[in-house]
C-alpha positions as CSV (number, residue, x, y, z in Angstrom):
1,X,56.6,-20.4,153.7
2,X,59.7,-19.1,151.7
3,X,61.2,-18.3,154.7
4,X,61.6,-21.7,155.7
5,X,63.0,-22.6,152.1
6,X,66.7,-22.8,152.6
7,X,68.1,-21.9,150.5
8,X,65.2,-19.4,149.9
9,X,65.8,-19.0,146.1
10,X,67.7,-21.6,143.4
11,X,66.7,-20.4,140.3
12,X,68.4,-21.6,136.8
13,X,70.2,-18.3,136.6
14,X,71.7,-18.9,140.1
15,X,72.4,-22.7,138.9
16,X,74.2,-22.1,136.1
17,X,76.4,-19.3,137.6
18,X,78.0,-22.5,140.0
19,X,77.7,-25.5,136.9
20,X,78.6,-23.5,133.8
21,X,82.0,-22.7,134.8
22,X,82.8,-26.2,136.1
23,X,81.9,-27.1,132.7
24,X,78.6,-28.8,133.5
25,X,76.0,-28.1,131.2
26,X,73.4,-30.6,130.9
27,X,71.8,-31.4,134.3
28,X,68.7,-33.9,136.0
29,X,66.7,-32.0,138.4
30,X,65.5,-33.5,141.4
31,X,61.9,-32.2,142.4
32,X,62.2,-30.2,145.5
33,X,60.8,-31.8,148.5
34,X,58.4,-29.3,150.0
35,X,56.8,-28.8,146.9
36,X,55.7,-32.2,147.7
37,X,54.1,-34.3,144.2
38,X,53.8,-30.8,142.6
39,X,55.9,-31.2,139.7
40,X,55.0,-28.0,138.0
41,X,58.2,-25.8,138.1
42,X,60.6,-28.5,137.3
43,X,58.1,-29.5,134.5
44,X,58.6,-25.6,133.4
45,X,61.7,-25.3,133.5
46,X,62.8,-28.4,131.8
47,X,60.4,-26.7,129.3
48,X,62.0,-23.8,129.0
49,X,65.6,-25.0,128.7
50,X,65.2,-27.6,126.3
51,X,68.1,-29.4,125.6
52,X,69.4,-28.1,129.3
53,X,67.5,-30.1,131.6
54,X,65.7,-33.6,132.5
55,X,64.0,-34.3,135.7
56,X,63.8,-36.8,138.6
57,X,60.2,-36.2,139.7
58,X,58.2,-37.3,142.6
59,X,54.6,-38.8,142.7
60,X,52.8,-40.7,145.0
61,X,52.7,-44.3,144.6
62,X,49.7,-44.9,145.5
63,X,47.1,-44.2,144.1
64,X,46.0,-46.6,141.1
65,X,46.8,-45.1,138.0
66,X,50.6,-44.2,139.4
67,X,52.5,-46.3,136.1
68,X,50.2,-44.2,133.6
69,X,51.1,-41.2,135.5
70,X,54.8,-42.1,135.1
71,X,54.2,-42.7,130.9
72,X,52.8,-39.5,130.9
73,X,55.4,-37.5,132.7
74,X,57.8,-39.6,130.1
75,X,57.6,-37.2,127.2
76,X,58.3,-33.9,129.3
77,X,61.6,-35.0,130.1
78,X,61.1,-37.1,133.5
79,X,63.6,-39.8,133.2
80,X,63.4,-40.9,136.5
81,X,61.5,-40.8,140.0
82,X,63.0,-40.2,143.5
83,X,61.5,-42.6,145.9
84,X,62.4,-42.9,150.3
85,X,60.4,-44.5,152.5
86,X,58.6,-41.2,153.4
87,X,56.6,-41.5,150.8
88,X,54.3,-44.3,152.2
89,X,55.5,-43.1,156.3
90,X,56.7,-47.1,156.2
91,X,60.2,-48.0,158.2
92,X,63.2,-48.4,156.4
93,X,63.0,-52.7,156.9
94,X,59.6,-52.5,154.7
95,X,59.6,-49.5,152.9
96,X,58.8,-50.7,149.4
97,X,55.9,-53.4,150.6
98,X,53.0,-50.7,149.8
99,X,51.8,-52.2,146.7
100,X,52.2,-49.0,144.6
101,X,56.4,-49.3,144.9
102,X,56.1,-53.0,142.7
103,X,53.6,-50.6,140.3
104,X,56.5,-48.5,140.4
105,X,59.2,-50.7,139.5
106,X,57.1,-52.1,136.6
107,X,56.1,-49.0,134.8
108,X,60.4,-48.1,135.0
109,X,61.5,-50.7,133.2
110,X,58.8,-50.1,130.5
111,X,59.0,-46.5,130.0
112,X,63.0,-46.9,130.4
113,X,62.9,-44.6,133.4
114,X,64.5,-45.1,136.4
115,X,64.0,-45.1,140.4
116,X,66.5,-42.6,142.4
117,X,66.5,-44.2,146.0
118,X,67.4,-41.8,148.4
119,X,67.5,-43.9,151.6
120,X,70.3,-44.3,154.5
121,X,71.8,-47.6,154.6
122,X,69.2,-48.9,156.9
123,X,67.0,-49.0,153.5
124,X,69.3,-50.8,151.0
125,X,68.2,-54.4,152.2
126,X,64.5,-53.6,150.6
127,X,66.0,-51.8,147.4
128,X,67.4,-55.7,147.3
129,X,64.8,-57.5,147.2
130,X,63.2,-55.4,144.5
131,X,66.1,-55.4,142.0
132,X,65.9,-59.2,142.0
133,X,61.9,-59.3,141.5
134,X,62.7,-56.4,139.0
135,X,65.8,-56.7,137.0
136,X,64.9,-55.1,134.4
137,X,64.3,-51.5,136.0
138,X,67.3,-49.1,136.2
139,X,67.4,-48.4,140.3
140,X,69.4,-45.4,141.3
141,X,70.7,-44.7,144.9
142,X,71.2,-41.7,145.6
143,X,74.1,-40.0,147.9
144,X,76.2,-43.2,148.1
145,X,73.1,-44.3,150.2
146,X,74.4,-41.3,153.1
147,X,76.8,-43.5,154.8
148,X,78.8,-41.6,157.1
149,X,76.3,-38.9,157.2
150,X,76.3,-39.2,161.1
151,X,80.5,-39.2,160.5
152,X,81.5,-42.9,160.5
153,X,81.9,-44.8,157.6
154,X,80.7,-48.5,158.7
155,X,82.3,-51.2,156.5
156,X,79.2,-53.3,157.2
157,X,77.0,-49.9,155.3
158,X,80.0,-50.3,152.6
159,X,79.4,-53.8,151.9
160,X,75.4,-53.9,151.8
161,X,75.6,-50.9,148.9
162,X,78.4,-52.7,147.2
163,X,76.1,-56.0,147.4
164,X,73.9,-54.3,145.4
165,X,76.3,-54.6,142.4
166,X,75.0,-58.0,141.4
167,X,72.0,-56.3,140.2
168,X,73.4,-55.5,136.6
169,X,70.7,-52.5,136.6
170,X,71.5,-50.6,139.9
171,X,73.8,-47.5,139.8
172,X,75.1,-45.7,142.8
173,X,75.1,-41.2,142.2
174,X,78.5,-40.3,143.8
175,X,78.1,-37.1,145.4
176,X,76.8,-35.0,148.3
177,X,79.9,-34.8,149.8
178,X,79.2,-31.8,152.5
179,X,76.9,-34.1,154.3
180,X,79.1,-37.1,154.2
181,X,82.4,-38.3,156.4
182,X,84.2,-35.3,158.0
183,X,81.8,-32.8,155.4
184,X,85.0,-30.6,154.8
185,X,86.5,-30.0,151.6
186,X,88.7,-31.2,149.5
187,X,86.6,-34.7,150.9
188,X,89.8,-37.1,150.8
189,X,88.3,-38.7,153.3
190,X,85.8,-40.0,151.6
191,X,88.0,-42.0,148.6
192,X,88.3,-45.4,150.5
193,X,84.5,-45.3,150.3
194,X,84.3,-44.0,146.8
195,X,87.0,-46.5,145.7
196,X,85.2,-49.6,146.9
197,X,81.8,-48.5,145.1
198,X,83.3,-48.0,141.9
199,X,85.0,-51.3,142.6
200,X,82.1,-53.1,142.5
201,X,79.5,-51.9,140.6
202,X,82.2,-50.6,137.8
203,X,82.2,-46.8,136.7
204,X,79.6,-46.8,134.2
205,X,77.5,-47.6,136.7
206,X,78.4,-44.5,139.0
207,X,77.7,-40.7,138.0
208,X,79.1,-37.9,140.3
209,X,76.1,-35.7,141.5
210,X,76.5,-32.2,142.7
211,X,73.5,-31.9,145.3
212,X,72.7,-28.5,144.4
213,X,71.8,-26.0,145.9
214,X,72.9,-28.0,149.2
215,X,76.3,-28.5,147.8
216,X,77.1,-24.6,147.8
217,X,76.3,-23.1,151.3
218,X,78.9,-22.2,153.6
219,X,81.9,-23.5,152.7
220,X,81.2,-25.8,150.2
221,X,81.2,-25.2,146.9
222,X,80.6,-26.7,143.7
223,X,83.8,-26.5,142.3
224,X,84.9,-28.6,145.3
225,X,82.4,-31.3,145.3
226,X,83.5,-32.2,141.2
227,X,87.2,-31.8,141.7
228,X,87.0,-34.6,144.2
229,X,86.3,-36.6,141.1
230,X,88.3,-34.9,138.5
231,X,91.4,-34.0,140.4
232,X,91.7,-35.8,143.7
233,X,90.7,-39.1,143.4
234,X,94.2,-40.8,142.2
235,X,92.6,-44.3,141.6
236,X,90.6,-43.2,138.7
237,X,91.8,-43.5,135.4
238,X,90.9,-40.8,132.4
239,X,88.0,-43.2,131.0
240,X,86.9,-43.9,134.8
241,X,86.4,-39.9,135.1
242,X,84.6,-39.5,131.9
243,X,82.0,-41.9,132.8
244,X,81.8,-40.7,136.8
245,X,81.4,-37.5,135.1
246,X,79.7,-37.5,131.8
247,X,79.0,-40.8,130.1
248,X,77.1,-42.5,132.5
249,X,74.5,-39.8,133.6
250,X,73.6,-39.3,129.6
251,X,73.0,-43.2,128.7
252,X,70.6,-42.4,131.6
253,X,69.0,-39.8,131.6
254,X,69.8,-38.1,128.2
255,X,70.4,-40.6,125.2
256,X,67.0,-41.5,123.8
């Protein structure tokens, strides 16, 4: 019911009036969860902002014909599919053994799509196996894989995402900082963790994300969550910036 959406509306209207004065103007939607595999108003929307929007959908990977169902999503502007081990109700230790994930991982590399992970750390050691059976798919993990989302930062969380860096296809999305560490702006608690990612898997493999409309309730805001990046983090340099913030998302999900 809409009354158990929060937020209850997040329309591209009320997008853009938090992205378009940070300067952000070209964005990958992530399909909604409670709309479930029901792709529809992303599909429309990426329809009627052409040139504005791509999408990260969501499909079940079951069912047989899931890689032609990818191809045809390809054309409307899906560049990528979120996958968690919800999908298949299997525990984080096995959660891509359901044969439809290694469907999945195929289909990516041939459509040049990729597959947005969005797992706690608990699910990285799976995402590893793949990437080495499939090196040629682009995998994506999303929200710096939440560590510290319970408010500790484990080294030990740090190092299995950083592992991931031998995998010359697997990005990390830097963002979603309200839900991570302390989860109060300006975030500087988060840099050690930041630093270390970009460390290792080198900052054309890393893309700030802004976790919209999550990322603007309460006292968070989106002008917070990019300035981390843009003003705060020292360590950066100016090229290290650009791809965080711009280069790296459009190789993926724009230049075609």
């Amino acid at each position: 019911k809409k009354e158990d959406m929060k937020p209850a509306s997040f329309t591209p209207d009320e997008l853009f009036k938090h992205s378009k004065p940070a300067g952000v103007n070209r964005i990958n939607l992530i399909q909604m969860s409670f709309y479930g595999f029901d792709n529809s108003y992303m599909l429309d929307m990426i329809r009627l902002h052409e040139g504005v929007f791509v999408g990260t959908a969501v499909i079940d990977p079951q069912p047989r014909d899931v890689a032609a169902k990818m191809e045809q999503l390809a054309p409307r502007g899906v560049r990528a599919f979120r996958i968690h081990p919800r999908l298949r109700g299997q525990p984080p230790e096995k959660w891509l053994k359901p044969e439809g994930f290694a469907k999945m991982f195929a289909a990516a590399a041939k459509n040049r799509q990729a597959l947005s992970c969005l797992i706690d750390p608990d699910g990285l050691p799976e995402v590893d196996r793949m990437c080495a059976d499939h090196p040629d798919t682009t995998v994506i993990i999303d929200h710096l894989a939440r560590i510290g989302a319970d408010g500790t930062i484990r080294d030990k969380d740090v190092d299995a995402l950083c592992g991931l860096a031998k995998h010359k296809k697997a990005m990390v999305k830097v963002g979603a900082f309200y839900a991570l560490g302390r989860k109060q702006p300006p975030y500087d608690d988060l840099a050690v963790l930041i630093k270390r990612v970009v460390k290792a898997f080198g900052p054309d493999r890393c893309m700030w994300e802004s976790d919209c409309p999550f990322q603007v309730q309460g006292d968070h805001t989106y002008e917070a969550s990019i300035d981390l990046v843009r003003k705060r983090l020292d360590f950066l340099t100016a090229d290290d910036r650009d791809w965080l913030l711009f280069k790296t998302a459009d190789r993926v999900f724009f230049a075609r």
